[in-house]
Tab-separated table of C-alpha atoms in Angstrom:
chain	number	residue	atom	x	y	z
A	1	UNK	CA	-11.293	6.263	-4.951
A	2	UNK	CA	-9.408	8.317	-2.579
A	3	UNK	CA	-6.679	10.534	-3.542
A	4	UNK	CA	-2.828	10.670	-3.058
A	5	UNK	CA	-1.572	14.408	-3.188
A	6	UNK	CA	2.101	14.770	-3.388
A	7	UNK	CA	4.270	17.602	-4.699
A	8	UNK	CA	1.527	19.624	-6.099
A	9	UNK	CA	0.039	16.589	-7.919
A	10	UNK	CA	-2.789	14.566	-7.582
A	11	UNK	CA	-3.085	10.801	-7.899
A	12	UNK	CA	-6.389	8.656	-7.686
A	13	UNK	CA	-6.149	5.480	-5.799
A	14	UNK	CA	-8.509	2.899	-4.485
A	15	UNK	CA	-9.142	3.496	-0.443
A	16	UNK	CA	-7.737	0.156	-0.123
A	17	UNK	CA	-4.332	0.549	-1.397
A	18	UNK	CA	-3.958	4.293	0.028
A	19	UNK	CA	-4.545	2.794	3.756
A	20	UNK	CA	-1.844	0.548	3.011
A	21	UNK	CA	0.545	3.145	1.224
A	22	UNK	CA	-0.084	5.433	4.251
A	23	UNK	CA	1.151	2.962	6.760
A	24	UNK	CA	4.222	1.637	4.262
A	25	UNK	CA	5.206	5.288	3.701
A	26	UNK	CA	5.099	6.142	7.201
A	27	UNK	CA	7.043	3.663	8.225
A	28	UNK	CA	9.701	4.244	5.680
A	29	UNK	CA	9.706	8.132	6.502
A	30	UNK	CA	10.093	7.541	10.302
A	31	UNK	CA	13.086	5.736	9.391
A	32	UNK	CA	14.363	8.458	7.723
A	33	UNK	CA	14.493	6.340	4.552
A	34	UNK	CA	13.387	7.919	1.312
A	35	UNK	CA	12.239	5.759	-1.810
A	36	UNK	CA	10.869	5.550	-5.078
A	37	UNK	CA	6.825	4.665	-5.118
A	38	UNK	CA	5.617	3.325	-8.424
A	39	UNK	CA	2.445	2.165	-9.557
A	40	UNK	CA	0.362	1.335	-12.817
A	41	UNK	CA	-2.152	3.934	-13.779
A	42	UNK	CA	-5.570	3.478	-14.917
A	43	UNK	CA	-6.324	1.843	-18.257
A	44	UNK	CA	-8.686	4.362	-19.314
A	45	UNK	CA	-6.147	7.066	-19.158
A	46	UNK	CA	-3.637	5.039	-21.179
A	47	UNK	CA	-2.035	2.815	-18.133
A	48	UNK	CA	1.367	3.610	-18.046
A	49	UNK	CA	3.297	3.582	-14.957
A	50	UNK	CA	3.803	6.531	-12.291
A	51	UNK	CA	6.821	6.629	-10.200
A	52	UNK	CA	7.160	9.568	-7.581
A	53	UNK	CA	10.294	9.988	-5.071
A	54	UNK	CA	8.722	9.923	-1.825
A	55	UNK	CA	11.157	12.219	0.921
A	56	UNK	CA	10.561	13.716	4.442
A	57	UNK	CA	10.913	17.066	3.153
A	58	UNK	CA	8.068	17.103	0.567
A	59	UNK	CA	4.307	17.470	2.053
A	60	UNK	CA	2.100	14.423	1.696
A	61	UNK	CA	-1.838	14.357	1.561
A	62	UNK	CA	-4.076	11.188	1.441
A	63	UNK	CA	-7.783	11.774	1.007
A	64	UNK	CA	-9.932	8.623	1.419
A	65	UNK	CA	-13.348	8.720	0.052
A	66	UNK	CA	-14.707	5.993	2.501
A	67	UNK	CA	-15.120	6.816	6.113
A	68	UNK	CA	-14.291	2.898	7.677
A	69	UNK	CA	-10.503	2.104	8.076
A	70	UNK	CA	-10.003	-1.049	5.791
A	71	UNK	CA	-8.410	-4.290	7.329
A	72	UNK	CA	-4.900	-4.515	7.356
A	73	UNK	CA	-3.375	-7.342	4.774
A	74	UNK	CA	0.012	-8.050	6.450
A	75	UNK	CA	0.850	-9.904	3.576
A	76	UNK	CA	0.713	-7.048	1.204
A	77	UNK	CA	2.234	-4.913	3.946
A	78	UNK	CA	5.412	-7.046	3.683
A	79	UNK	CA	5.431	-6.742	0.238
A	80	UNK	CA	5.470	-2.947	-0.183
A	81	UNK	CA	8.041	-2.665	2.588
A	82	UNK	CA	10.192	-5.400	0.995
A	83	UNK	CA	9.936	-3.651	-2.330
A	84	UNK	CA	11.012	-0.349	-1.113
A	85	UNK	CA	14.529	-2.005	-0.026
A	86	UNK	CA	14.968	-2.813	-3.843
A	87	UNK	CA	16.515	-0.061	-6.179
A	88	UNK	CA	13.323	0.213	-8.179
A	89	UNK	CA	11.629	1.066	-4.644
A	90	UNK	CA	8.208	0.522	-3.491
A	91	UNK	CA	5.895	-0.985	-5.919
A	92	UNK	CA	2.280	-0.838	-5.452
A	93	UNK	CA	0.614	-3.797	-7.180
A	94	UNK	CA	-2.546	-5.938	-7.104
A	95	UNK	CA	-3.820	-6.590	-3.120
A	96	UNK	CA	-2.656	-10.312	-2.545
A	97	UNK	CA	-4.422	-12.867	-0.913
A	98	UNK	CA	-3.946	-12.397	2.865
A	99	UNK	CA	-2.492	-15.595	3.669
A	100	UNK	CA	0.873	-16.952	2.202
A	101	UNK	CA	0.054	-19.630	-0.522
A	102	UNK	CA	2.794	-21.657	1.552
A	103	UNK	CA	0.321	-21.553	4.805
A	104	UNK	CA	-2.638	-22.835	2.631
A	105	UNK	CA	-1.035	-25.392	0.456
A	106	UNK	CA	0.887	-26.994	3.552
A	107	UNK	CA	-2.438	-26.930	5.431
A	108	UNK	CA	-0.834	-24.823	8.347
A	109	UNK	CA	-4.257	-22.428	8.403
A	110	UNK	CA	-5.774	-21.096	11.525
A	111	UNK	CA	-9.072	-20.531	11.963
A	112	UNK	CA	-9.826	-16.689	12.004
A	113	UNK	CA	-12.445	-15.426	14.227
A	114	UNK	CA	-15.839	-15.305	13.315
A	115	UNK	CA	-15.012	-17.980	10.511
A	116	UNK	CA	-17.160	-20.871	10.017
A	117	UNK	CA	-15.945	-23.585	12.317
A	118	UNK	CA	-14.116	-21.243	14.199
A	119	UNK	CA	-14.284	-21.453	17.925
A	120	UNK	CA	-16.194	-19.040	20.196
């Protein structure tokens, strides 16, 4: 569990989610696009939803507990960036499979390097 520190508050989130948020937030802020960011709180703390306004003028600090950088899930990144364009803002949900269902269903899946059956 890492920590997102924003506007004097601290929020615990999984390192993998924080990694994807770091990229999505930096993409939006480089474009000078402010937005809401929302996620569900942990069940042991009563669940509930957190929402913050993300703005270039507010310091942001992400602290990861792990030392390894996770692999990027492009499908999740697209979902985060697409949701940020909506009036409700960027919604951090569960991580989807890295391959869109339509590609798997249509059989248009290419071998991943190192996967069984992948060419060397």
